[in-house]
mmCIF file of C-alpha atoms in Angstrom:
data_model
loop_
_atom_site.group_PDB
_atom_site.id
_atom_site.type_symbol
_atom_site.label_atom_id
_atom_site.label_comp_id
_atom_site.label_asym_id
_atom_site.label_seq_id
_atom_site.Cartn_x
_atom_site.Cartn_y
_atom_site.Cartn_z
ATOM 1 C CA GLU A 1 0.000 0.000 0.000
ATOM 2 C CA GLN A 2 1.391 3.383 -0.949
ATOM 3 C CA THR A 3 1.158 6.023 1.753
ATOM 4 C CA SER A 4 2.507 9.490 2.323
ATOM 5 C CA SER A 5 3.740 11.354 5.337
ATOM 6 C CA TYR A 6 4.343 14.860 6.558
ATOM 7 C CA THR A 7 7.799 16.285 6.956
ATOM 8 C CA ILE A 8 8.348 18.817 9.695
ATOM 9 C CA VAL A 9 10.665 21.552 8.497
ATOM 10 C CA THR A 10 12.047 23.897 11.104
ATOM 11 C CA ALA A 11 13.158 27.446 10.500
ATOM 12 C CA ILE A 12 16.840 28.287 10.014
ATOM 13 C CA HIS A 13 17.959 24.778 8.989
ATOM 14 C CA LEU A 14 16.258 21.612 7.830
ATOM 15 C CA ASN A 15 17.907 19.194 10.257
ATOM 16 C CA HIS A 16 15.669 18.047 13.058
ATOM 17 C CA VAL A 17 16.304 14.944 15.082
ATOM 18 C CA ILE A 18 13.590 12.660 16.451
ATOM 19 C CA GLU A 19 14.698 9.846 18.761
ATOM 20 C CA ASN A 20 18.252 10.005 17.387
ATOM 21 C CA MET A 21 17.154 9.889 13.742
ATOM 22 C CA LEU A 22 17.069 12.670 11.181
ATOM 23 C CA GLY A 23 13.381 13.321 10.582
ATOM 24 C CA MET A 24 13.673 14.792 7.103
ATOM 25 C CA THR A 25 12.386 13.627 3.754
ATOM 26 C CA THR A 26 14.901 12.627 1.112
ATOM 27 C CA VAL A 27 12.999 14.778 -1.411
ATOM 28 C CA LEU A 28 15.132 17.814 -0.595
ATOM 29 C CA LYS A 29 18.480 16.134 -1.163
ATOM 30 C CA GLY A 30 21.372 18.531 -0.668
ATOM 31 C CA MET A 31 19.419 20.888 1.594
ATOM 32 C CA TYR A 32 20.054 19.097 4.885
ATOM 33 C CA ASN A 33 23.043 17.491 6.604
ATOM 34 C CA ILE A 34 25.197 20.208 5.103
ATOM 35 C CA TYR A 35 27.377 20.308 8.212
ATOM 36 C CA GLU A 36 28.995 17.509 10.186
ATOM 37 C CA LEU A 37 27.164 16.448 13.337
ATOM 38 C CA ASN A 38 28.574 15.671 16.759
ATOM 39 C CA GLU A 39 27.757 12.437 18.600
ATOM 40 C CA ASP A 40 24.844 14.231 20.328
ATOM 41 C CA MET A 41 23.382 15.125 16.888
ATOM 42 C CA THR A 42 24.225 18.839 17.168
ATOM 43 C CA ILE A 43 26.127 20.651 14.420
ATOM 44 C CA ASN A 44 29.881 20.620 14.921
ATOM 45 C CA GLN A 45 30.446 24.369 15.135
ATOM 46 C CA GLU A 46 34.199 24.172 14.526
ATOM 47 C CA LEU A 47 33.805 22.226 11.280
ATOM 48 C CA LYS A 48 30.878 24.438 10.265
ATOM 49 C CA ALA A 49 33.079 27.528 10.645
ATOM 50 C CA GLN A 50 35.763 25.857 8.500
ATOM 51 C CA ASP A 51 33.206 25.027 5.802
ATOM 52 C CA ILE A 52 31.874 28.592 5.791
ATOM 53 C CA GLU A 53 35.396 29.981 5.560
ATOM 54 C CA LYS A 54 36.149 27.661 2.629
ATOM 55 C CA TYR A 55 32.889 28.012 0.640
ATOM 56 C CA GLY A 56 31.249 31.197 1.954
ATOM 57 C CA LEU A 57 27.535 31.911 2.425
ATOM 58 C CA TYR A 58 24.908 33.192 0.014
ATOM 59 C CA THR A 59 23.514 36.666 0.563
ATOM 60 C CA TYR A 60 19.868 37.603 0.168
ATOM 61 C CA GLU A 61 20.789 39.894 -2.715
ATOM 62 C CA GLU A 62 22.070 36.896 -4.703
ATOM 63 C CA TRP A 63 18.659 35.212 -4.413
ATOM 64 C CA SER A 64 16.171 38.069 -3.967
ATOM 65 C CA ASP A 65 14.787 37.622 -7.503
ATOM 66 C CA TYR A 66 13.828 34.031 -6.711
ATOM 67 C CA LEU A 67 12.514 34.198 -3.152
ATOM 68 C CA MET A 68 9.480 35.956 -1.806
ATOM 69 C CA SER A 69 11.005 37.675 1.209
ATOM 70 C CA TYR A 70 14.133 38.087 3.290
ATOM 71 C CA GLU A 71 12.351 36.238 6.107
ATOM 72 C CA GLN A 72 11.901 33.180 3.878
ATOM 73 C CA PHE A 73 15.556 33.350 2.831
ATOM 74 C CA VAL A 74 16.542 33.189 6.502
ATOM 75 C CA ALA A 75 13.935 30.608 7.524
ATOM 76 C CA LEU A 76 14.889 28.216 4.733
ATOM 77 C CA GLY A 77 18.587 28.468 5.608
ATOM 78 C CA CYS A 78 19.455 29.631 2.103
ATOM 79 C CA ALA A 79 22.735 31.269 3.110
ATOM 80 C CA ASP A 80 24.160 27.898 4.160
ATOM 81 C CA VAL A 81 23.230 26.212 0.879
ATOM 82 C CA LYS A 82 26.345 27.769 -0.668
ATOM 83 C CA VAL A 83 28.347 25.325 1.456
ATOM 84 C CA ALA A 84 26.282 22.434 0.063
ATOM 85 C CA VAL A 85 26.956 23.661 -3.485
ATOM 86 C CA GLY A 86 30.665 23.962 -2.708
ATOM 87 C CA LYS A 87 30.739 20.417 -1.325
ATOM 88 C CA GLY A 88 28.952 19.114 -4.433
ATOM 89 C CA MET A 89 25.839 18.067 -2.497
ATOM 90 C CA ILE A 90 23.466 20.113 -4.695
ATOM 91 C CA THR A 91 23.580 22.238 -7.843
ATOM 92 C CA THR A 92 22.137 25.689 -8.441
ATOM 93 C CA GLU A 93 19.802 24.141 -11.028
ATOM 94 C CA THR A 94 18.345 21.896 -8.331
ATOM 95 C CA ILE A 95 17.987 24.894 -6.012
ATOM 96 C CA PHE A 96 15.994 26.735 -8.712
ATOM 97 C CA TYR A 97 13.799 23.646 -9.094
ATOM 98 C CA TYR A 98 13.145 23.511 -5.325
ATOM 99 C CA ILE A 99 12.269 27.216 -5.222
ATOM 100 C CA GLU A 100 9.710 26.827 -8.001
ATOM 101 C CA TRP A 101 8.366 23.663 -6.391
ATOM 102 C CA PHE A 102 7.976 25.420 -3.017
ATOM 103 C CA LYS A 103 6.177 28.331 -4.681
ATOM 104 C CA GLN A 104 3.778 25.990 -6.491
ATOM 105 C CA CYS A 105 3.076 24.038 -3.305
ATOM 106 C CA MET A 106 2.388 27.249 -1.374
ATOM 107 C CA GLU A 107 0.100 28.589 -4.118
ATOM 108 C CA SER A 108 -1.860 25.326 -4.258
ATOM 109 C CA GLY A 109 -2.181 25.152 -0.472
ATOM 110 C CA GLU A 110 -0.262 21.868 -0.339
ATOM 111 C CA LEU A 111 2.472 23.555 1.703
ATOM 112 C CA GLU A 112 1.797 26.023 4.456
ATOM 113 C CA ALA A 113 4.610 28.369 5.343
ATOM 114 C CA ASN A 114 4.383 30.362 8.512
ATOM 115 C CA VAL A 115 7.089 32.814 7.539
#
């Protein structure tokens, strides 16, 4: 039997841990687990800082034509996605696809965003 489920997406980053498991859909590949995690499932801040120094972060101005608001840019963790691109986890083409997909889902009512 085919079923579906809800994915809880938290603001700022898409990692959320439920009973020691990442509770995120694989649909958004490249948008989560961007940074290394510690044993307690928190982001390793030292390695995160190294990744940001190496790859940088996106600014809102780089994406303002594609997103609806600065608040959504922050809530979706878009700045950090530059690290994922640098690591080869996602491409900008896939990011554009996700943005359009999110917009369509919000317009249809399939996705509710409280941003």
